[in-house]
Short mmCIF file of C-alpha atoms in Angstrom, two decimals:
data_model
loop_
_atom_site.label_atom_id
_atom_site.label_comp_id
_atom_site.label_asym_id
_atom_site.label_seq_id
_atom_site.Cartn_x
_atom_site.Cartn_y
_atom_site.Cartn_z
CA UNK L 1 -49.53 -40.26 72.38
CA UNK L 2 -46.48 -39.59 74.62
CA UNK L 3 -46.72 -39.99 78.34
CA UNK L 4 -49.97 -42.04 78.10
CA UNK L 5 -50.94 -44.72 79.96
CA UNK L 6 -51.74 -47.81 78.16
CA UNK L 7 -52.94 -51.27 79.73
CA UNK L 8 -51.49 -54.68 77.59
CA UNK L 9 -54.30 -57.33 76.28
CA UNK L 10 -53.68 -60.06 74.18
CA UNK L 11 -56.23 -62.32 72.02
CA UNK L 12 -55.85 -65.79 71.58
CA UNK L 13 -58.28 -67.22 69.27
CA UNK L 14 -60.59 -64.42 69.90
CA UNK L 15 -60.27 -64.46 73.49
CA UNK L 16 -59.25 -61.94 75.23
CA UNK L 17 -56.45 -62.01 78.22
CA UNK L 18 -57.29 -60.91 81.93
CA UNK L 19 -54.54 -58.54 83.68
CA UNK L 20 -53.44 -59.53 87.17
CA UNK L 21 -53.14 -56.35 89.41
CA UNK L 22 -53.55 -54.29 86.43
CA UNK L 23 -49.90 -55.45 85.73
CA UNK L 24 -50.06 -55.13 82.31
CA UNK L 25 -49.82 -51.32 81.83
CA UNK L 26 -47.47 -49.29 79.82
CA UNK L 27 -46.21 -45.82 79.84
CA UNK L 28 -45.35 -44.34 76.58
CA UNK L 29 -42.26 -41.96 76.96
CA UNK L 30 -42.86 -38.32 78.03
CA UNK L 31 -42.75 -35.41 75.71
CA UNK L 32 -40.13 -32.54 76.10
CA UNK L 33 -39.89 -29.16 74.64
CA UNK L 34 -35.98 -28.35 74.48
CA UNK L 35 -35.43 -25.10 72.14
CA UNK L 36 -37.77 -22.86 70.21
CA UNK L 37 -36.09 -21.02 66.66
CA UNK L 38 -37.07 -17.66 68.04
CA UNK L 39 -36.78 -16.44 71.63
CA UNK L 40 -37.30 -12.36 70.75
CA UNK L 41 -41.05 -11.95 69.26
CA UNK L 42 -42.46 -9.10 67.23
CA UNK L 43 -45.62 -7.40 69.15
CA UNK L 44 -47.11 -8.15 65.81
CA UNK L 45 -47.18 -11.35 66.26
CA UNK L 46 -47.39 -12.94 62.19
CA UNK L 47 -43.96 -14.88 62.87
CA UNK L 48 -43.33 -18.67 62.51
CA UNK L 49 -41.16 -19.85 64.80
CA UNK L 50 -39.78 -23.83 65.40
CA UNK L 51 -40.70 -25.51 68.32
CA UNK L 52 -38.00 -28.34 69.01
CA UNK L 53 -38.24 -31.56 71.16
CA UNK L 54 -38.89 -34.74 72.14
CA UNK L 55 -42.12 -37.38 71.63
CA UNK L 56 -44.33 -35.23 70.23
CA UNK L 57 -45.78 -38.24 68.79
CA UNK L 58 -47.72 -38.80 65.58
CA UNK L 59 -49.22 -36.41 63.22
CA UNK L 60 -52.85 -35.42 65.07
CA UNK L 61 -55.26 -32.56 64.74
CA UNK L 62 -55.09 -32.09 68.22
CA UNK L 63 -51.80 -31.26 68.61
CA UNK L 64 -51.23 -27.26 69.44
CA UNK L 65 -48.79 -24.60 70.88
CA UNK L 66 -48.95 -22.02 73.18
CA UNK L 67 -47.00 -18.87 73.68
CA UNK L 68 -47.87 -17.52 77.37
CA UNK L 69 -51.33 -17.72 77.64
CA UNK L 70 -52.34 -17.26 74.46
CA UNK L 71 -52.17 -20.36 71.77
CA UNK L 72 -50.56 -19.55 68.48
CA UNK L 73 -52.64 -18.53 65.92
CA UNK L 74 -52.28 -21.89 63.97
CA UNK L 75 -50.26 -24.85 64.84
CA UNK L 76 -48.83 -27.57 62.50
CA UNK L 77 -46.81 -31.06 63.37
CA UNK L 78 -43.75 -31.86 61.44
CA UNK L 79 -42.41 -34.81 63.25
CA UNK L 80 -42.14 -36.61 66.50
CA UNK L 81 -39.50 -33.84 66.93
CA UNK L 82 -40.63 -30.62 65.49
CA UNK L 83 -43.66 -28.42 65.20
CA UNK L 84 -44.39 -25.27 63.99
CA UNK L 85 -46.09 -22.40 65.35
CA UNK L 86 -47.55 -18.60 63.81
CA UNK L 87 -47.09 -16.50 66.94
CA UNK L 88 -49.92 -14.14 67.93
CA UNK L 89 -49.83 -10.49 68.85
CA UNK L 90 -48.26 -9.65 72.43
CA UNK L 91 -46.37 -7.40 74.72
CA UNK L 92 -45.34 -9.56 77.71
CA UNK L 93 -42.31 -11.26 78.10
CA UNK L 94 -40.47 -14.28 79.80
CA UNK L 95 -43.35 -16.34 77.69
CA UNK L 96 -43.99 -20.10 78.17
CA UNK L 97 -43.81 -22.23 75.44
CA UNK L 98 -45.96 -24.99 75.78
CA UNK L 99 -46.66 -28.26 73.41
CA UNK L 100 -50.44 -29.34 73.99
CA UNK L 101 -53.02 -31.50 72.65
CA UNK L 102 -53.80 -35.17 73.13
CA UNK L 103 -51.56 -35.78 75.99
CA UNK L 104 -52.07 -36.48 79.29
CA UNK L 105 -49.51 -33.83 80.55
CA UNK L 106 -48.65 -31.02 78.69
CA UNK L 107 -44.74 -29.66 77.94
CA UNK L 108 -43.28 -25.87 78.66
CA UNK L 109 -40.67 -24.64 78.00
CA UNK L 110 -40.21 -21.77 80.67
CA UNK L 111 -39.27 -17.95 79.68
CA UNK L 112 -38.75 -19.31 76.26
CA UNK L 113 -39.66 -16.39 73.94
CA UNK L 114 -39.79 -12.44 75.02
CA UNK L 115 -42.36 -9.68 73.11
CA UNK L 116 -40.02 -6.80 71.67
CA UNK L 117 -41.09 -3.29 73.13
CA UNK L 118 -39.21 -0.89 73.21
CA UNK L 119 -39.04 3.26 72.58
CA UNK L 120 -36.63 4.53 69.95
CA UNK L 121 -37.42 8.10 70.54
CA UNK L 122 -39.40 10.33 71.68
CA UNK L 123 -40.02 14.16 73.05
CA UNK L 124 -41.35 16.00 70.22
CA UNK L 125 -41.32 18.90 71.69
CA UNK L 126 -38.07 20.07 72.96
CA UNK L 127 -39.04 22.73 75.70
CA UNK L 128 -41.44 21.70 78.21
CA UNK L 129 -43.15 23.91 80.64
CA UNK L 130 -42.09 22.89 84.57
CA UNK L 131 -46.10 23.12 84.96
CA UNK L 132 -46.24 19.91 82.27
CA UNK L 133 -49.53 19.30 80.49
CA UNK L 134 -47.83 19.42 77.21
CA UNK L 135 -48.38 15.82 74.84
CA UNK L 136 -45.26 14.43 73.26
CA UNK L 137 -45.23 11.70 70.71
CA UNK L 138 -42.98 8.63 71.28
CA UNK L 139 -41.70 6.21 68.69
CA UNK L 140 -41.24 2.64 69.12
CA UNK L 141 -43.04 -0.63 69.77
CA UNK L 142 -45.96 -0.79 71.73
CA UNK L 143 -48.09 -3.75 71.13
CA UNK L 144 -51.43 -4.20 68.95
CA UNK L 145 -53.69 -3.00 71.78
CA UNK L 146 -53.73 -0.23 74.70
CA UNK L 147 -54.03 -2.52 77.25
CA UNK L 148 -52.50 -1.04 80.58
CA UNK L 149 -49.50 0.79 78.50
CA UNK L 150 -48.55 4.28 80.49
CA UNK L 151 -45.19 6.31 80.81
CA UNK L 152 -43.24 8.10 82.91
CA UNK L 153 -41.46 10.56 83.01
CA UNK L 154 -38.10 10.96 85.09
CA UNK L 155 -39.36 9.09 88.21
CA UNK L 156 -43.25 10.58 88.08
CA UNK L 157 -46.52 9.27 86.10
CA UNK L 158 -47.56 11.17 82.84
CA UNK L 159 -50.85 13.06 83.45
CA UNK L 160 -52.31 10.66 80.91
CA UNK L 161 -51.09 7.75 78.27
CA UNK L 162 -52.92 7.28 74.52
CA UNK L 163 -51.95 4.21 72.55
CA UNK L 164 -52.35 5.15 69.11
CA UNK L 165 -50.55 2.22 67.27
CA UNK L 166 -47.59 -0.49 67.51
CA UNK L 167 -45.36 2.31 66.38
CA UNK L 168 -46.87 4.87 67.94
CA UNK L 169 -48.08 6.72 71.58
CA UNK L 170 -48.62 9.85 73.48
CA UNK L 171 -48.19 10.97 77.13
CA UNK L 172 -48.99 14.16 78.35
CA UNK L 173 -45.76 15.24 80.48
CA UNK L 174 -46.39 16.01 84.27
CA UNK L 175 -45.16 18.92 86.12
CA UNK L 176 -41.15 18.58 86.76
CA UNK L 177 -37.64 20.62 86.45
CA UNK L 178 -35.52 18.12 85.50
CA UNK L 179 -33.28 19.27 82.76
CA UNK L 180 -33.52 16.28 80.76
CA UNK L 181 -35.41 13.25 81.87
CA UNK L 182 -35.67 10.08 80.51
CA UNK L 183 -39.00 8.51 79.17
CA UNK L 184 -40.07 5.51 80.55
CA UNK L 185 -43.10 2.89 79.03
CA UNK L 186 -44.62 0.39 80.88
CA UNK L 187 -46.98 -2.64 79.40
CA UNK L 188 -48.41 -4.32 81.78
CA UNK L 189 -46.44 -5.48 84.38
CA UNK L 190 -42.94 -4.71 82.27
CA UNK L 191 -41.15 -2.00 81.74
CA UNK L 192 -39.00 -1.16 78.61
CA UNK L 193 -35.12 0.54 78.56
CA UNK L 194 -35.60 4.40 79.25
CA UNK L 195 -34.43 6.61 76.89
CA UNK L 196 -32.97 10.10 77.32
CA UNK L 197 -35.75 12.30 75.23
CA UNK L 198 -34.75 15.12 73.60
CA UNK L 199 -36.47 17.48 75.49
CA UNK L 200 -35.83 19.69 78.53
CA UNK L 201 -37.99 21.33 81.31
CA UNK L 202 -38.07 25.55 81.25
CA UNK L 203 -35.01 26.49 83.00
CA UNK L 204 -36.22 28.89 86.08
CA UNK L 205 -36.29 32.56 84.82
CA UNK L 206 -36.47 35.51 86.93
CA UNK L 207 -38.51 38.63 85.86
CA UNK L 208 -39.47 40.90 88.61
CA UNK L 209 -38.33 41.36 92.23
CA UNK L 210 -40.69 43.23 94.74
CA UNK L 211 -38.27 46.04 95.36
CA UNK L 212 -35.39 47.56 93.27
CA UNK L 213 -33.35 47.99 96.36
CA UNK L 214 -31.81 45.73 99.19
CA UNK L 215 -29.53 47.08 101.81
CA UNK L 216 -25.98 45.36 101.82
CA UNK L 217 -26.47 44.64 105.90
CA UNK L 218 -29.09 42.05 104.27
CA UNK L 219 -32.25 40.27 106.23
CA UNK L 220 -34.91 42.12 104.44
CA UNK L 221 -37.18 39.36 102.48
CA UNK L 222 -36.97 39.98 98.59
CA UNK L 223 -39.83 38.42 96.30
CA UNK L 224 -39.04 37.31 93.67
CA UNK L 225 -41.63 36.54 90.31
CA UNK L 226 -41.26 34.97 87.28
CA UNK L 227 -41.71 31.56 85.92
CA UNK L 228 -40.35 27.29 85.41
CA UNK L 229 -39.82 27.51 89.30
CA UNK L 230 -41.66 24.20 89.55
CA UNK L 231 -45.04 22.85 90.49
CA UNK L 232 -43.58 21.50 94.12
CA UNK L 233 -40.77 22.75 96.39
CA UNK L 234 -37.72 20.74 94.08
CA UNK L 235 -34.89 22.63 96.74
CA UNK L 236 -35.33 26.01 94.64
CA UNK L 237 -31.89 27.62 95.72
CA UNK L 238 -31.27 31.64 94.70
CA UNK L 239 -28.61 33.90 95.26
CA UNK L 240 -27.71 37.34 95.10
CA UNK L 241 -24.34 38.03 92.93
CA UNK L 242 -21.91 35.68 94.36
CA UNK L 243 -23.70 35.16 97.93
CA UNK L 244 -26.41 32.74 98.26
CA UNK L 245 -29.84 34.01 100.61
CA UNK L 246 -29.66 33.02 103.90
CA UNK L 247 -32.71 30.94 102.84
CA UNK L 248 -34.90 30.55 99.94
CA UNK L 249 -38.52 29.73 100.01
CA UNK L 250 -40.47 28.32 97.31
CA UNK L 251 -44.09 29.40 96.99
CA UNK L 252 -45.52 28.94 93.71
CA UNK L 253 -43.97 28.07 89.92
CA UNK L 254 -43.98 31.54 89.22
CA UNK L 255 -42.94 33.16 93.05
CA UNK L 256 -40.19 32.53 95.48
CA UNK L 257 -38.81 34.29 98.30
CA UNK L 258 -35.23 34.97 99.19
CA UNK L 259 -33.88 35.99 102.36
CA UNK L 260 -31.38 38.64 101.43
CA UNK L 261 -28.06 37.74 102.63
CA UNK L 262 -24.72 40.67 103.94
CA UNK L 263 -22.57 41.40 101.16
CA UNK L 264 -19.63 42.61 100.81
CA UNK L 265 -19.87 44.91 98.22
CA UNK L 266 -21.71 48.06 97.40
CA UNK L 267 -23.15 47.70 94.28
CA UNK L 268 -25.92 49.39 92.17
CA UNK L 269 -28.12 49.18 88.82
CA UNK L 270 -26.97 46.04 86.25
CA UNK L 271 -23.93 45.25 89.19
CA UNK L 272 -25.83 42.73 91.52
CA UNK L 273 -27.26 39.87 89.47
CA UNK L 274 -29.73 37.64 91.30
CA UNK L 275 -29.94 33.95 90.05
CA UNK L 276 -32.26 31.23 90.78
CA UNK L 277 -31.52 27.60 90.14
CA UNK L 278 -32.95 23.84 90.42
CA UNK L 279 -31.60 20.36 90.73
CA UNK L 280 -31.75 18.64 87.60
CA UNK L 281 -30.40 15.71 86.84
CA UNK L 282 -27.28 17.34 84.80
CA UNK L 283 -26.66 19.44 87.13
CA UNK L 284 -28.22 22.98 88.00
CA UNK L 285 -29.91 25.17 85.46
CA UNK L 286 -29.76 29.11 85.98
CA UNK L 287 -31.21 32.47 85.07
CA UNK L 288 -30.14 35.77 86.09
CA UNK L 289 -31.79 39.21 86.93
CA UNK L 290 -30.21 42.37 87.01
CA UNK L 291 -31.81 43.97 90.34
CA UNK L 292 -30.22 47.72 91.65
CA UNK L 293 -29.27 46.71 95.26
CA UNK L 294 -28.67 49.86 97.29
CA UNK L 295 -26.03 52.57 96.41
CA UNK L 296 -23.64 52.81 99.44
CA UNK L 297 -23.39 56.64 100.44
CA UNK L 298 -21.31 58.60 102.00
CA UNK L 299 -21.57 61.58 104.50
CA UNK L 300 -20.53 64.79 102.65
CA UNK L 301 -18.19 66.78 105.36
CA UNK L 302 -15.38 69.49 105.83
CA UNK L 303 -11.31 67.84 106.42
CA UNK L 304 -8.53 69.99 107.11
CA UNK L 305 -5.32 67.97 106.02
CA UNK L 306 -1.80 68.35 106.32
CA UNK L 307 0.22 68.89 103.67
CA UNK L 308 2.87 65.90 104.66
CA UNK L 309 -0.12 63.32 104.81
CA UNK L 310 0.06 60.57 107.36
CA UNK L 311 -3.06 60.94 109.28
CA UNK L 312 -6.41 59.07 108.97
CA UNK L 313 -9.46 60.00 107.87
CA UNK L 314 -12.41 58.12 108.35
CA UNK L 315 -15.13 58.61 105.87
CA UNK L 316 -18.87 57.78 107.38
CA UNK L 317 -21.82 56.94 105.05
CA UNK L 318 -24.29 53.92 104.66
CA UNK L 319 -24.44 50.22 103.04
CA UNK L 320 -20.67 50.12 102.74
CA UNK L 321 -21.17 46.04 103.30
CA UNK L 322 -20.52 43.46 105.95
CA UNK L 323 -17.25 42.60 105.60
CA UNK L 324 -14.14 43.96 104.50
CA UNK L 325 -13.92 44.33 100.63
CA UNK L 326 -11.67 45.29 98.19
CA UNK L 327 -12.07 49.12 98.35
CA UNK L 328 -10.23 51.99 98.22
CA UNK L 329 -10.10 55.87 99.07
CA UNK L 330 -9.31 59.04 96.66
CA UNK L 331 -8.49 62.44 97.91
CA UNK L 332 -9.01 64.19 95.11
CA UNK L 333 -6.77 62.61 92.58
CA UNK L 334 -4.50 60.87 94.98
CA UNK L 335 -5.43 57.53 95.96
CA UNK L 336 -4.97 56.68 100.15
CA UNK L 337 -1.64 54.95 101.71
CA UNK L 338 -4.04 52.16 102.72
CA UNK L 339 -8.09 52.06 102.99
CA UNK L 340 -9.47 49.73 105.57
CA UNK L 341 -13.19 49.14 105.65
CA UNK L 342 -14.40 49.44 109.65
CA UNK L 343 -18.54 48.81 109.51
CA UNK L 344 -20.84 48.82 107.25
CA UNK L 345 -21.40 52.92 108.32
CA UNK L 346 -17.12 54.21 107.64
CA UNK L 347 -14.01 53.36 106.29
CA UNK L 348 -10.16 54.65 107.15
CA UNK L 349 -7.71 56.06 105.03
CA UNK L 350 -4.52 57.42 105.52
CA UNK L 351 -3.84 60.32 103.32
CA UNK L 352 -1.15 60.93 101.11
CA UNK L 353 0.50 64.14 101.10
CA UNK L 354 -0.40 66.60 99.22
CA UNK L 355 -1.97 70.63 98.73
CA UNK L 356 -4.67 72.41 97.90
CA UNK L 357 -8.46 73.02 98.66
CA UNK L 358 -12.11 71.89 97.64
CA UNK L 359 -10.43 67.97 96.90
CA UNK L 360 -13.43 65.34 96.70
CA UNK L 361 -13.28 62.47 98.97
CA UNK L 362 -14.51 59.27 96.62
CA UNK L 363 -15.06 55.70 98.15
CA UNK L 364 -14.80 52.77 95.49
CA UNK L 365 -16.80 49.85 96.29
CA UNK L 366 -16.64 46.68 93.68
CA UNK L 367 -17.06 49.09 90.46
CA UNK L 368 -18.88 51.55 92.01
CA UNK L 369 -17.44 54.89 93.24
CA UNK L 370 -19.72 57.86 95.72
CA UNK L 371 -17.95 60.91 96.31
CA UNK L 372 -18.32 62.73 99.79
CA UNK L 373 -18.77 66.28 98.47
CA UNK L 374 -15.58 68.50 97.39
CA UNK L 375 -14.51 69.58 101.44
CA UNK L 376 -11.25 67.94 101.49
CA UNK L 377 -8.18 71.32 101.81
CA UNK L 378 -4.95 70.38 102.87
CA UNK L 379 -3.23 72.56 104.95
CA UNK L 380 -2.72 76.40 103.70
CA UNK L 381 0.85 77.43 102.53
CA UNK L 382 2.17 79.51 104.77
CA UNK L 383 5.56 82.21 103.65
CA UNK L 384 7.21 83.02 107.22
CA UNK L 385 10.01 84.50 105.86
CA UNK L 386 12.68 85.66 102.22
CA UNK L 387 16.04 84.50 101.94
CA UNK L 388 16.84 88.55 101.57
CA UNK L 389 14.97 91.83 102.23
CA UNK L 390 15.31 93.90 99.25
CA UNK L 391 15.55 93.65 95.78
CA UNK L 392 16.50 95.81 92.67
CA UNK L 393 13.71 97.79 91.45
CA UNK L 394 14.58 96.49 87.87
CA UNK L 395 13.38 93.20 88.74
CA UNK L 396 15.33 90.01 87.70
CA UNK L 397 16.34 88.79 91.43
CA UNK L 398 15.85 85.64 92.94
CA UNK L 399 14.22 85.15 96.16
CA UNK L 400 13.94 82.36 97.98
CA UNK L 401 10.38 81.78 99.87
CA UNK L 402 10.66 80.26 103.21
CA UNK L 403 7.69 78.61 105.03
CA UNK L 404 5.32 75.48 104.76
CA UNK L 405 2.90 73.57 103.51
CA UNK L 406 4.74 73.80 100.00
CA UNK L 407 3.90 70.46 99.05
CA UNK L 408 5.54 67.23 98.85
CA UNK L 409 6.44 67.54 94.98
CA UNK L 410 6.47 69.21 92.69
CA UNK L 411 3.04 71.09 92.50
CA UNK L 412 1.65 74.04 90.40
CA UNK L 413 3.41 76.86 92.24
CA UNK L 414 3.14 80.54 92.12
CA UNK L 415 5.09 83.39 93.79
CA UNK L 416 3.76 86.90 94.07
CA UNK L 417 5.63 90.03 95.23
CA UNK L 418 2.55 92.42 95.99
CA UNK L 419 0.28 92.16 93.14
CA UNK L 420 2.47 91.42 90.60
CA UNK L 421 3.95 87.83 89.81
CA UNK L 422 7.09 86.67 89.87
CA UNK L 423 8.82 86.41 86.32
CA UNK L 424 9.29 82.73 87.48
CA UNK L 425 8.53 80.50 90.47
CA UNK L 426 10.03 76.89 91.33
CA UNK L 427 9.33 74.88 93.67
CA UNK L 428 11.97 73.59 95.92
CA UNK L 429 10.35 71.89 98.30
CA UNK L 430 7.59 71.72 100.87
CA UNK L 431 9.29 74.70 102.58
CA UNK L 432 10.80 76.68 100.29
CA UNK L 433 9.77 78.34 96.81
CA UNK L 434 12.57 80.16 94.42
CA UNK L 435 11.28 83.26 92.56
CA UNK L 436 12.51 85.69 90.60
CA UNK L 437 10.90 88.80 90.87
CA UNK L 438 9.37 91.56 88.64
CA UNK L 439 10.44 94.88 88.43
CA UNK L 440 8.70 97.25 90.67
CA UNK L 441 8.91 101.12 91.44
CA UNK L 442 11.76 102.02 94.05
CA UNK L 443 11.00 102.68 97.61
CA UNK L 444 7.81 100.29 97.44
CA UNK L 445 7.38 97.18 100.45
CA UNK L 446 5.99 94.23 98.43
CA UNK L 447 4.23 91.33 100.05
CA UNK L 448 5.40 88.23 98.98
CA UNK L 449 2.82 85.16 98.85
CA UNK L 450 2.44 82.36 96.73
CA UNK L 451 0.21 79.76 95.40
CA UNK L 452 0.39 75.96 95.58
CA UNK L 453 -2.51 73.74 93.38
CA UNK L 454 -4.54 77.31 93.14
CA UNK L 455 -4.75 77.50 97.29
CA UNK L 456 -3.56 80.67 98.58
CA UNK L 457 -0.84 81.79 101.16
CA UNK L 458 -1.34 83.23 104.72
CA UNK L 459 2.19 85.14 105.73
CA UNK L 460 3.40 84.58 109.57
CA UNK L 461 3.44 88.44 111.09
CA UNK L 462 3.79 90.51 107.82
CA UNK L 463 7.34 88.54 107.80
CA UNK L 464 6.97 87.42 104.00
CA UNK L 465 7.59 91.56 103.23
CA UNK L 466 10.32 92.70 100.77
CA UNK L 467 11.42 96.56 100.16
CA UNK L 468 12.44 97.67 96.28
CA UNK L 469 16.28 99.63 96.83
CA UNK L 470 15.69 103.16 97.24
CA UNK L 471 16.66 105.96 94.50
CA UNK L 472 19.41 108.15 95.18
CA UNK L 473 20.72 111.14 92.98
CA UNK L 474 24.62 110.57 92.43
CA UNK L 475 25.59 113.27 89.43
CA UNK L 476 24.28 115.31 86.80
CA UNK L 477 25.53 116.43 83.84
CA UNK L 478 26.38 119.89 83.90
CA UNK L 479 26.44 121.94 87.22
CA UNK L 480 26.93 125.29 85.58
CA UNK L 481 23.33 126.61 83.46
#
């Protein structure tokens, strides 16, 4: 047997040497274990494999090998080279391989041979609740035995591991939010390759807040309910529309508070959208809520105007926002010079010219719009004087109007001369008005007023007055009867 110690005797006609010193001893050559046929096992065990080296010696009954700890389960010399081995069942890996028997030292061959375990797939069940507690079934190879096998998921410990066969194994997924994790199996003191399961933790969804309404100045505290906000505080973020709260405060999986933030904007029902999102490890995963945030108002109130435009305006009212937005001013159909927003409380406007009475004031926010009543007038048209005093009682004449407040353009115009209209009225421009008048009885003084966008005249000191030509008798026809 190799590496054995062996003293030398000799016999000379049946009598036997004496050994000085124990000087006559031998050392037969050590065995070696060099290579093995198979280093990558199946957990199965039921493989042959080769086990190659050096001195194994004779054939003997004694002779076995060893995979780990665990001796294969039979074990059969070939040669002083070469014996073979049935593997047995096993998960570890980095296994020994060690040549045993009737020698006086034992041979290993170190890490020689690995168990294959791995998971193929996994994650039955696509959607998993961020509470967990839902069992998925994994695929792959996990041994002949449940000794010490658990998973993981992500970077936390299933609720629970079942071995069911080598092929074949259950966790029971723990609370999370990741968006897809990867499933990890452990035998033992190894670990296998994760694998990216198909499945998914419930994105967060929104479904109730704790009021409808939230002023745009912001700091009120907005509750929000709903569900797959996680189990532990994962840095829940929310937002309302584009502006994240001030700060965000996770309470439950199904509650969360938000500190509402200034916006910019006034904006109403299905306008302000309020999301709520978690780190996962593609990113962030959202859901949105439609939520009515407060209407911005605005003060209904009485403006007199003039007629050239030019002045400012300011418009007060409520929840117009914390900054300055895009916004805009109408007076009546004509939009402002320029709007500027001042506080959340007013805005500016210059007005544009224009004429006529009972115009509504309307203040676009976003793509809402709140109108300020209809007590917007522009100045009143005013006739302070005709380009002549009299006209033909057979009508047909043109007058020229004289005065203010006319207009800038060319506005719905009317002329009058007393009650009756003018044939035809033009206007000229903001000061004058061209009419040609209607025929009237003689001898009659006509007042002359006009119209501009249905807002009536006021006439300086009776001075808008015309007087018909008197009748005078020149002939008749016979002077004799």
């Amino acid at each position: 047997a190799p590496f054995t110690r062996a003293s030398v005797s000799c016999t000379v006609q049946s009598q036997k040497s004496t050994n000085a010193n124990n000087s006559g001893t031998l050392i037969y050559d050590s065995l070696s274990v060099v290579a093995v046929s198979h280093v990558s096992l199946p957990t199965t065990g039921s493989m042959q494999i080769f086990v190659d080296g050096v001195n194994f010696g004779a054939y003997s009954d004694d002779q076995y090998v060893q995979i780990g700890d665990r001796n294969c389960t039979s074990s059969l010399w070939l040669s002083d080279s070469s014996l073979k081995c049935l593997v047995p069942p096993g998960i570890s890996e980095n296994n020994s391989v060690t040549v045993a028997g009737p020698y006086e030292t034992p041979a290993s061959l170190s890490a020689g041979v690995t168990y294959a375990v791995n998971v193929t797939s996994g994650a039955s069940t696509i959607l998993v609740p961020t509470t967990g507690g839902v069992s998925v079934a994994l695929v792959g190879t996990f041994g002949m035995s449940a000794s010490s096998v658990a998973c993981r998921v992500g970077g936390t410990a299933a609720e629970s591991s079942l071995w069911t066969s080598d092929s074949s194994m259950s966790c029971v997924i723990p609370a999370g939010v990741d968006a897809s994790p990867s499933v990890t199996v452990t035998f033992e003191t190894r670990k296998t390759a994760s694998i990216a399961a198909d499945m998914t933790f419930a994105k967060p969804n929104a479904t109730s807040l704790s009021q409808n309404a939230v002023a745009t100045t912001g700091g009120s505290t907005l509750t929000v309910q709903g569900t797959g906000f996680g189990m532990v505080d994962a840095t829940v973020r929310s937002r309302l529309g584009l502006t994240a709260c001030v700060a965000t405060v996770w309470v439950a999986d199904s509650s969360l508070m938000c500190r509402v933030p200034a916006f910019a904007q006034g904006t109403g029902p299905d306008v302000l959208a309020l999301a709520v999102s978690l780190p996962g490890s593609r990113g962030f995963s959202t859901a949105s809520l439609s939520a009515n945030a407060t209407r911005y108002t605005v003060t209904s109130s009485s403006w007199s105007l003039p007629a050239t435009g030019g002045s400012v305006l300011t418009v007060f009212g409520s929840n117009m926002g914390m900054a300055s937005p895009s916004m805009a001013v109408r007076v009546g159909d004509s939009a402002c010079e320029s709007s500027a927003w001042v506080s959340d409380s007013s805005v500016l406007c210059t007005i544009a010219a224009g004429a006529g009475a009972g115009h509504a004031v309307r203040v676009s926010l976003a793509e809402l719009e709140e109108q300020a009543g209809s007590g917007a007038s522009y100045s009143q048209p005013e006739v302070t004087s005709t380009m002549r005093s009299n006209v033909p009682a057979t009508g047909g004449a043109s007058v020229l109007l004289h005065g203010q407040n006319f207009g800038s353009t060319g506005y719905s115009v009317g002329a009058r001369l007393g009650d009756t209209a003018c044939e035809s009225s033009v206007w000229t421009s903001d000061s004058a008005i061209s009419c040609v008048s209607p025929s009237f009885a003689p001898f009659t003084r006509a007042s002359v007023s006009c119209t501009v966008q249905s807002q009536k005249s006021t006439n300086a000191n009776n001075s808008g007055t015309l007087i018909y030509d008197s009748l005078s008798v020149v002939a008749v026809s016979h002077v004799s009867l």
